[in-house]
PDB file of C-alpha atoms in Angstrom:
ATOM      1  CA  MET M   1     135.419  20.937  93.037  1.00 36.00           C
ATOM      2  CA  THR M   2     137.839  23.605  93.944  1.00 41.00           C
ATOM      3  CA  ILE M   3     137.256  25.362  97.092  1.00 45.00           C
ATOM      4  CA  PRO M   4     137.210  29.375  96.245  1.00 46.00           C
ATOM      5  CA  GLU M   5     140.409  31.232  97.416  1.00 44.00           C
ATOM      6  CA  GLN M   6     138.463  33.687  99.747  1.00 64.00           C
ATOM      7  CA  ARG M   7     137.525  30.658 102.050  1.00 82.00           C
ATOM      8  CA  HIS M   8     139.812  30.455 104.935  1.00 90.00           C
ATOM      9  CA  PHE M   9     140.275  27.359 106.863  1.00 93.00           C
ATOM     10  CA  GLY M  10     142.097  26.903 110.216  1.00 96.00           C
ATOM     11  CA  TYR M  11     141.218  23.407 111.960  1.00 96.00           C
ATOM     12  CA  LEU M  12     144.705  22.067 112.883  1.00 96.00           C
ATOM     13  CA  HIS M  13     144.101  18.290 113.327  1.00 94.00           C
ATOM     14  CA  GLY M  14     148.107  17.989 113.477  1.00 94.00           C
ATOM     15  CA  GLU M  15     148.218  20.232 116.598  1.00 96.00           C
ATOM     16  CA  GLU M  16     145.454  18.651 118.570  1.00 96.00           C
ATOM     17  CA  ASP M  17     146.108  17.374 121.958  1.00 96.00           C
ATOM     18  CA  PHE M  18     144.834  13.737 121.756  1.00 94.00           C
ATOM     19  CA  ASP M  19     146.125  12.526 125.140  1.00 94.00           C
ATOM     20  CA  PHE M  20     143.550  15.362 126.343  1.00 94.00           C
ATOM     21  CA  LEU M  21     140.772  14.196 123.917  1.00 93.00           C
ATOM     22  CA  SER M  22     140.926  10.751 124.934  1.00 90.00           C
ATOM     23  CA  GLU M  23     140.137  11.706 128.419  1.00 91.00           C
ATOM     24  CA  GLN M  24     136.936  13.518 127.111  1.00 87.00           C
ATOM     25  CA  LEU M  25     134.856  10.460 126.146  1.00 82.00           C
ATOM     26  CA  ASP M  26     131.676  10.257 128.190  1.00 88.00           C
ATOM     27  CA  PRO M  27     129.180  12.112 125.855  1.00 93.00           C
ATOM     28  CA  GLU M  28     126.573   9.682 127.371  1.00 94.00           C
ATOM     29  CA  GLY M  29     126.737  11.564 130.630  1.00 94.00           C
ATOM     30  CA  ILE M  30     125.853  14.867 128.602  1.00 95.00           C
ATOM     31  CA  LEU M  31     122.916  13.205 126.988  1.00 96.00           C
ATOM     32  CA  GLU M  32     121.461  12.110 130.501  1.00 95.00           C
ATOM     33  CA  ARG M  33     121.985  15.478 131.873  1.00 95.00           C
ATOM     34  CA  VAL M  34     120.449  17.412 129.075  1.00 95.00           C
ATOM     35  CA  LYS M  35     117.412  15.288 128.574  1.00 95.00           C
ATOM     36  CA  ALA M  36     116.770  15.626 132.291  1.00 96.00           C
ATOM     37  CA  SER M  37     117.055  19.286 132.252  1.00 95.00           C
ATOM     38  CA  TYR M  38     115.076  19.931 128.775  1.00 93.00           C
ATOM     39  CA  PRO M  39     112.644  17.129 128.694  1.00 92.00           C
ATOM     40  CA  GLU M  40     110.112  18.964 126.484  1.00 91.00           C
ATOM     41  CA  PHE M  41     112.784  20.316 124.222  1.00 92.00           C
ATOM     42  CA  ASN M  42     111.895  20.588 120.579  1.00 92.00           C
ATOM     43  CA  PRO M  43     114.704  19.303 118.258  1.00 91.00           C
ATOM     44  CA  TYR M  44     112.957  21.431 115.224  1.00 92.00           C
ATOM     45  CA  ALA M  45     112.987  24.650 117.030  1.00 88.00           C
ATOM     46  CA  THR M  46     116.444  25.968 116.414  1.00 83.00           C
ATOM     47  CA  PRO M  47     117.072  28.749 118.622  1.00 81.00           C
ATOM     48  CA  TRP M  48     118.283  32.313 117.787  1.00 84.00           C
ATOM     49  CA  LEU M  49     121.669  32.269 116.451  1.00 88.00           C
ATOM     50  CA  ASN M  50     123.594  35.495 115.532  1.00 90.00           C
ATOM     51  CA  TRP M  51     125.837  33.646 113.049  1.00 90.00           C
ATOM     52  CA  GLN M  52     128.775  35.500 111.801  1.00 93.00           C
ATOM     53  CA  ASP M  53     131.487  35.218 109.304  1.00 94.00           C
ATOM     54  CA  GLN M  54     134.989  34.409 109.702  1.00 96.00           C
ATOM     55  CA  GLY M  55     136.598  36.816 107.250  1.00 94.00           C
ATOM     56  CA  ASN M  56     140.005  36.423 106.188  1.00 93.00           C
ATOM     57  CA  GLN M  57     141.261  34.885 109.421  1.00 96.00           C
ATOM     58  CA  GLY M  58     141.707  30.914 109.959  1.00 97.00           C
ATOM     59  CA  SER M  59     139.275  31.374 113.048  1.00 98.00           C
ATOM     60  CA  CYS M  60     136.695  28.707 112.065  1.00 98.00           C
ATOM     61  CA  GLN M  61     137.356  26.840 115.564  1.00 98.00           C
ATOM     62  CA  GLY M  62     136.676  30.143 117.455  1.00 98.00           C
ATOM     63  CA  HIS M  63     133.477  30.845 115.485  1.00 98.00           C
ATOM     64  CA  SER M  64     132.288  27.435 116.073  1.00 98.00           C
ATOM     65  CA  LEU M  65     133.062  27.726 119.905  1.00 98.00           C
ATOM     66  CA  SER M  66     131.473  31.198 120.473  1.00 98.00           C
ATOM     67  CA  HIS M  67     128.359  29.943 118.600  1.00 97.00           C
ATOM     68  CA  ALA M  68     128.270  27.003 120.839  1.00 97.00           C
ATOM     69  CA  PHE M  69     128.182  29.520 123.806  1.00 98.00           C
ATOM     70  CA  GLN M  70     125.128  31.054 122.025  1.00 97.00           C
ATOM     71  CA  VAL M  71     123.090  27.939 121.795  1.00 95.00           C
ATOM     72  CA  CYS M  72     123.879  26.753 125.332  1.00 96.00           C
ATOM     73  CA  LEU M  73     122.977  30.133 126.725  1.00 96.00           C
ATOM     74  CA  VAL M  74     119.657  30.166 125.212  1.00 94.00           C
ATOM     75  CA  GLN M  75     119.110  26.409 126.378  1.00 93.00           C
ATOM     76  CA  GLU M  76     120.132  26.959 129.844  1.00 94.00           C
ATOM     77  CA  TYR M  77     119.122  30.529 130.718  1.00 94.00           C
ATOM     78  CA  GLY M  78     116.795  31.585 127.811  1.00 92.00           C
ATOM     79  CA  LEU M  79     119.097  34.483 127.115  1.00 94.00           C
ATOM     80  CA  GLN M  80     120.420  35.800 123.778  1.00 95.00           C
ATOM     81  CA  ALA M  81     124.105  37.169 123.648  1.00 97.00           C
ATOM     82  CA  VAL M  82     126.914  37.183 121.098  1.00 97.00           C
ATOM     83  CA  PHE M  83     129.939  35.809 122.236  1.00 98.00           C
ATOM     84  CA  SER M  84     133.495  36.936 121.324  1.00 98.00           C
ATOM     85  CA  ARG M  85     134.965  35.080 118.257  1.00 98.00           C
ATOM     86  CA  ALA M  86     138.191  36.700 119.043  1.00 98.00           C
ATOM     87  CA  ALA M  87     138.427  35.233 122.538  1.00 98.00           C
ATOM     88  CA  ALA M  88     137.366  31.963 121.491  1.00 98.00           C
ATOM     89  CA  TYR M  89     140.082  31.776 118.850  1.00 98.00           C
ATOM     90  CA  TYR M  90     142.875  33.480 120.432  1.00 98.00           C
ATOM     91  CA  ILE M  91     142.488  31.972 124.051  1.00 98.00           C
ATOM     92  CA  SER M  92     142.343  28.415 122.006  1.00 98.00           C
ATOM     93  CA  GLN M  93     145.420  29.356 120.506  1.00 98.00           C
ATOM     94  CA  ASP M  94     147.228  30.170 123.777  1.00 98.00           C
ATOM     95  CA  PHE M  95     146.282  26.613 125.013  1.00 98.00           C
ATOM     96  CA  ASP M  96     147.493  25.218 121.631  1.00 98.00           C
ATOM     97  CA  GLY M  97     150.722  27.130 122.003  1.00 97.00           C
ATOM     98  CA  ILE M  98     150.072  28.395 118.520  1.00 96.00           C
ATOM     99  CA  LYS M  99     151.197  31.905 117.267  1.00 94.00           C
ATOM    100  CA  GLY M 100     150.081  33.768 114.239  1.00 96.00           C
ATOM    101  CA  ASP M 101     147.136  33.352 112.020  1.00 97.00           C
ATOM    102  CA  ARG M 102     147.521  29.503 111.634  1.00 96.00           C
ATOM    103  CA  GLY M 103     144.345  28.345 113.250  1.00 97.00           C
ATOM    104  CA  SER M 104     143.681  26.398 116.370  1.00 98.00           C
ATOM    105  CA  THR M 105     142.245  23.046 117.658  1.00 98.00           C
ATOM    106  CA  LEU M 106     139.066  21.522 119.218  1.00 98.00           C
ATOM    107  CA  SER M 107     141.082  20.544 122.501  1.00 97.00           C
ATOM    108  CA  GLY M 108     142.205  24.067 122.621  1.00 98.00           C
ATOM    109  CA  GLY M 109     138.726  25.349 122.349  1.00 98.00           C
ATOM    110  CA  GLN M 110     137.508  22.882 124.805  1.00 97.00           C
ATOM    111  CA  LYS M 111     140.311  24.315 127.339  1.00 98.00           C
ATOM    112  CA  ALA M 112     139.003  27.734 126.227  1.00 98.00           C
ATOM    113  CA  ALA M 113     135.603  27.260 127.041  1.00 98.00           C
ATOM    114  CA  ALA M 114     136.526  25.800 130.564  1.00 98.00           C
ATOM    115  CA  SER M 115     138.974  28.824 131.073  1.00 98.00           C
ATOM    116  CA  GLY M 116     136.383  31.377 130.167  1.00 98.00           C
ATOM    117  CA  ILE M 117     135.428  33.651 127.336  1.00 98.00           C
ATOM    118  CA  CYS M 118     133.556  37.120 127.178  1.00 98.00           C
ATOM    119  CA  LEU M 119     130.957  38.902 124.966  1.00 98.00           C
ATOM    120  CA  GLU M 120     131.674  40.008 121.438  1.00 98.00           C
ATOM    121  CA  LYS M 121     131.378  43.709 122.417  1.00 98.00           C
ATOM    122  CA  GLU M 122     133.946  43.175 125.303  1.00 98.00           C
ATOM    123  CA  TRP M 123     136.611  41.790 122.726  1.00 98.00           C
ATOM    124  CA  PRO M 124     135.641  42.433 119.145  1.00 98.00           C
ATOM    125  CA  TYR M 125     136.618  40.424 116.294  1.00 98.00           C
ATOM    126  CA  PRO M 126     139.372  42.291 114.354  1.00 97.00           C
ATOM    127  CA  SER M 127     139.238  42.626 110.473  1.00 93.00           C
ATOM    128  CA  ARG M 128     142.915  41.452 110.639  1.00 95.00           C
ATOM    129  CA  TYR M 129     144.852  38.879 113.001  1.00 97.00           C
ATOM    130  CA  ASN M 130     145.301  40.556 116.296  1.00 97.00           C
ATOM    131  CA  SER M 131     145.524  38.524 119.270  1.00 97.00           C
ATOM    132  CA  THR M 132     146.274  41.322 121.642  1.00 97.00           C
ATOM    133  CA  LYS M 133     143.481  41.354 124.390  1.00 97.00           C
ATOM    134  CA  PRO M 134     141.937  44.548 124.615  1.00 98.00           C
ATOM    135  CA  ALA M 135     141.325  46.483 128.012  1.00 98.00           C
ATOM    136  CA  SER M 136     137.512  45.893 127.700  1.00 97.00           C
ATOM    137  CA  ALA M 137     137.974  42.093 128.147  1.00 98.00           C
ATOM    138  CA  ASN M 138     139.843  42.426 131.635  1.00 97.00           C
ATOM    139  CA  GLY M 139     137.727  40.980 134.255  1.00 96.00           C
ATOM    140  CA  ASN M 140     135.032  39.853 131.675  1.00 97.00           C
ATOM    141  CA  LEU M 141     136.622  36.503 130.621  1.00 98.00           C
ATOM    142  CA  ASN M 142     134.453  34.557 133.279  1.00 98.00           C
ATOM    143  CA  ILE M 143     131.753  33.012 131.031  1.00 98.00           C
ATOM    144  CA  LYS M 144     132.567  29.181 131.203  1.00 98.00           C
ATOM    145  CA  MET M 145     131.508  25.771 129.933  1.00 97.00           C
ATOM    146  CA  PRO M 146     133.442  22.993 131.089  1.00 96.00           C
ATOM    147  CA  GLY M 147     132.565  19.354 130.809  1.00 92.00           C
ATOM    148  CA  SER M 148     132.721  19.137 127.040  1.00 96.00           C
ATOM    149  CA  LYS M 149     133.085  15.670 125.612  1.00 96.00           C
ATOM    150  CA  ARG M 150     134.364  14.045 122.362  1.00 96.00           C
ATOM    151  CA  VAL M 151     131.819  12.066 120.349  1.00 97.00           C
ATOM    152  CA  THR M 152     132.702   9.232 118.176  1.00 96.00           C
ATOM    153  CA  ASP M 153     129.567   7.471 117.294  1.00 96.00           C
ATOM    154  CA  ALA M 154     127.069   9.001 114.840  1.00 97.00           C
ATOM    155  CA  GLY M 155     123.868   7.508 116.440  1.00 97.00           C
ATOM    156  CA  LEU M 156     124.817   9.194 119.671  1.00 97.00           C
ATOM    157  CA  ALA M 157     125.513  12.148 117.904  1.00 97.00           C
ATOM    158  CA  PHE M 158     122.087  12.493 116.408  1.00 98.00           C
ATOM    159  CA  ASP M 159     120.748  11.638 120.073  1.00 97.00           C
ATOM    160  CA  LEU M 160     122.504  14.540 121.276  1.00 97.00           C
ATOM    161  CA  LEU M 161     121.389  17.004 118.681  1.00 96.00           C
ATOM    162  CA  ASN M 162     117.659  15.622 119.358  1.00 95.00           C
ATOM    163  CA  ALA M 163     118.032  16.713 122.931  1.00 95.00           C
ATOM    164  CA  GLY M 164     119.312  20.213 122.267  1.00 94.00           C
ATOM    165  CA  CYS M 165     122.839  19.702 122.119  1.00 95.00           C
ATOM    166  CA  CYS M 166     125.648  21.335 119.787  1.00 97.00           C
ATOM    167  CA  ILE M 167     128.734  19.672 118.294  1.00 98.00           C
ATOM    168  CA  SER M 168     131.721  21.275 116.989  1.00 98.00           C
ATOM    169  CA  THR M 169     133.224  19.519 114.167  1.00 98.00           C
ATOM    170  CA  GLY M 170     136.757  19.383 112.918  1.00 97.00           C
ATOM    171  CA  VAL M 171     137.076  17.794 109.488  1.00 97.00           C
ATOM    172  CA  ALA M 172     139.370  17.668 106.594  1.00 94.00           C
ATOM    173  CA  TRP M 173     137.182  19.641 104.092  1.00 95.00           C
ATOM    174  CA  ASN M 174     136.443  18.448 100.563  1.00 93.00           C
ATOM    175  CA  SER M 175     133.705  18.784  98.024  1.00 94.00           C
ATOM    176  CA  ASP M 176     131.686  16.094  99.638  1.00 95.00           C
ATOM    177  CA  PHE M 177     130.554  18.984 102.013  1.00 96.00           C
ATOM    178  CA  GLU M 178     129.695  21.434  99.396  1.00 95.00           C
ATOM    179  CA  LYS M 179     126.044  20.257  98.659  1.00 96.00           C
ATOM    180  CA  PRO M 180     122.661  21.269 100.200  1.00 97.00           C
ATOM    181  CA  VAL M 181     122.353  17.816 101.565  1.00 98.00           C
ATOM    182  CA  CYS M 182     125.469  15.810 102.462  1.00 98.00           C
ATOM    183  CA  ASP M 183     124.947  12.269 102.217  1.00 97.00           C
ATOM    184  CA  LYS M 184     127.982  10.624 100.673  1.00 95.00           C
ATOM    185  CA  TYR M 185     131.346  10.979 102.148  1.00 96.00           C
ATOM    186  CA  ARG M 186     134.393   9.688 100.633  1.00 90.00           C
ATOM    187  CA  ASN M 187     137.521   9.737 102.558  1.00 84.00           C
ATOM    188  CA  ARG M 188     139.603  12.545 100.501  1.00 82.00           C
ATOM    189  CA  ARG M 189     141.964  15.031 102.205  1.00 83.00           C
ATOM    190  CA  GLY M 190     141.088  18.717 102.173  1.00 85.00           C
ATOM    191  CA  GLY M 191     141.785  21.823 104.162  1.00 88.00           C
ATOM    192  CA  GLY M 192     141.073  21.431 108.035  1.00 95.00           C
ATOM    193  CA  HIS M 193     137.717  23.359 108.801  1.00 97.00           C
ATOM    194  CA  SER M 194     135.607  23.590 112.005  1.00 98.00           C
ATOM    195  CA  THR M 195     131.864  24.169 112.018  1.00 98.00           C
ATOM    196  CA  LEU M 196     129.126  23.625 114.286  1.00 98.00           C
ATOM    197  CA  LEU M 197     126.146  20.889 114.104  1.00 98.00           C
ATOM    198  CA  TYR M 198     122.907  22.197 116.073  1.00 95.00           C
ATOM    199  CA  GLY M 199     119.172  21.152 115.453  1.00 93.00           C
ATOM    200  CA  ILE M 200     117.416  18.801 113.389  1.00 96.00           C
ATOM    201  CA  ASP M 201     115.320  19.805 110.215  1.00 95.00           C
ATOM    202  CA  GLU M 202     111.858  19.202 110.571  1.00 95.00           C
ATOM    203  CA  THR M 203     111.221  18.115 107.229  1.00 96.00           C
ATOM    204  CA  THR M 204     114.095  15.556 106.492  1.00 97.00           C
ATOM    205  CA  GLY M 205     115.151  14.787 109.920  1.00 97.00           C
ATOM    206  CA  HIS M 206     118.929  15.633 108.992  1.00 98.00           C
ATOM    207  CA  ALA M 207     121.281  17.579 111.244  1.00 98.00           C
ATOM    208  CA  ILE M 208     121.636  21.275 110.521  1.00 97.00           C
ATOM    209  CA  HIS M 209     125.088  22.264 109.801  1.00 97.00           C
ATOM    210  CA  TRP M 210     126.269  25.753 110.366  1.00 96.00           C
ATOM    211  CA  ASN M 211     129.318  27.062 108.713  1.00 96.00           C
ATOM    212  CA  SER M 212     131.151  30.439 109.299  1.00 96.00           C
ATOM    213  CA  TRP M 213     131.503  31.330 105.491  1.00 94.00           C
ATOM    214  CA  LYS M 214     129.521  34.134 104.186  1.00 84.00           C
ATOM    215  CA  ASN M 215     126.912  33.713 101.564  1.00 87.00           C
ATOM    216  CA  TRP M 216     127.649  29.697 101.701  1.00 94.00           C
ATOM    217  CA  GLN M 217     124.769  27.430 101.062  1.00 94.00           C
ATOM    218  CA  ASN M 218     121.420  28.523 102.698  1.00 91.00           C
ATOM    219  CA  ASN M 219     122.555  31.510 104.760  1.00 89.00           C
ATOM    220  CA  GLY M 220     125.743  29.555 105.980  1.00 93.00           C
ATOM    221  CA  ARG M 221     123.741  26.219 106.590  1.00 95.00           C
ATOM    222  CA  ASN M 222     123.157  22.903 104.810  1.00 97.00           C
ATOM    223  CA  LEU M 223     122.013  19.527 106.198  1.00 98.00           C
ATOM    224  CA  TRP M 224     124.048  16.258 107.139  1.00 98.00           C
ATOM    225  CA  THR M 225     122.653  12.848 107.046  1.00 98.00           C
ATOM    226  CA  LYS M 226     123.323  10.475 109.895  1.00 98.00           C
ATOM    227  CA  ARG M 227     125.009   8.171 107.130  1.00 98.00           C
ATOM    228  CA  PHE M 228     127.131  11.129 105.990  1.00 98.00           C
ATOM    229  CA  LEU M 229     128.334  11.731 109.745  1.00 98.00           C
ATOM    230  CA  ASP M 230     128.753   8.112 110.612  1.00 97.00           C
ATOM    231  CA  SER M 231     130.865   7.824 107.211  1.00 97.00           C
ATOM    232  CA  ILE M 232     133.132  10.651 108.388  1.00 97.00           C
ATOM    233  CA  MET M 233     133.571   9.254 111.878  1.00 96.00           C
ATOM    234  CA  LYS M 234     134.462   5.768 110.651  1.00 95.00           C
ATOM    235  CA  LEU M 235     136.754   6.700 107.621  1.00 94.00           C
ATOM    236  CA  ASP M 236     138.517  10.074 108.573  1.00 91.00           C
ATOM    237  CA  ARG M 237     141.073   9.382 111.280  1.00 87.00           C
ATOM    238  CA  TYR M 238     141.590  12.952 111.283  1.00 87.00           C
ATOM    239  CA  ALA M 239     137.956  14.084 112.039  1.00 95.00           C
ATOM    240  CA  VAL M 240     137.229  15.253 115.711  1.00 97.00           C
ATOM    241  CA  PHE M 241     133.902  16.040 116.942  1.00 98.00           C
ATOM    242  CA  VAL M 242     133.110  17.852 120.545  1.00 97.00           C
ATOM    243  CA  CYS M 243     129.726  18.055 122.187  1.00 97.00           C
ATOM    244  CA  TYR M 244     129.132  20.980 124.566  1.00 96.00           C
ATOM    245  CA  ASP M 245     127.088  20.643 127.681  1.00 95.00           C
ATOM    246  CA  SER M 246     124.797  23.539 128.490  1.00 96.00           C
ATOM    247  CA  THR M 247     123.927  22.317 131.746  1.00 96.00           C
ATOM    248  CA  LYS M 248     127.581  23.127 132.790  1.00 96.00           C
ATOM    249  CA  LEU M 249     127.326  26.441 131.470  1.00 97.00           C
ATOM    250  CA  GLN M 250     128.596  29.022 134.028  1.00 97.00           C
ATOM    251  CA  VAL M 251     127.683  32.640 133.772  1.00 97.00           C
ATOM    252  CA  PRO M 252     128.380  35.638 136.288  1.00 96.00           C
ATOM    253  CA  ASP M 253     125.633  37.436 138.146  1.00 95.00           C
ATOM    254  CA  ASP M 254     125.836  40.626 135.892  1.00 95.00           C
ATOM    255  CA  LEU M 255     125.562  38.892 132.668  1.00 95.00           C
ATOM    256  CA  GLY M 256     122.247  40.529 132.082  1.00 92.00           C
ATOM    257  CA  GLU M 257     123.629  44.010 132.430  1.00 94.00           C
ATOM    258  CA  ARG M 258     126.535  43.065 130.396  1.00 95.00           C
ATOM    259  CA  ILE M 259     124.223  41.839 127.446  1.00 95.00           C
TER     260      ILE M 259
END
């Protein structure tokens, strides 16, 4: 099927820092920490998410990252907040060395997460590409999440999702992703796109997949089977998956007041 023109991509595999990614290969450590921190976690109780659309920018990776911050804040502190999609996108681009609305990488997103982003109201998402940091973000880019790791095994990825982790995706999007339940993946090229895996569907046991496209599938969600994810990891050398560690989330003392 043809992807509608109004859908915007923005994951740049060709700009990835693979030397950096090769150093980020200890997701087992995240699993141990998260299982110890949330021993009674219910994988079917997907937390509150203020899921937002990327509009006409290639900011899918920034959306995936900002929503990962939402998940991790609920997990670690029980707080609900909307994080800046603009900061997540534009700061990632700074680390990537990318100018203009061309997109960003997951490695850039990892570096941005460790460096720090802010709340959505402190750096609002513009209707058109504008990477200029507003004055309201000054002094507020101090919500950090170091310790993210690349995941290359589907079984481990599902273990992480069952434990309450979220995983940012960077894939070559094609029609195999355009189904309510994605079960069969064929290695076909498409536009680079970043999304988020979080939670397990109670009825099917499949991973819940979140996409920053308005009115797509079930309110921006569909399901991935473990076989589908395993096929992507084995067949698509362009695909990158990064797990964020909520136990490493760092927030300032005044975050509650800022929210």
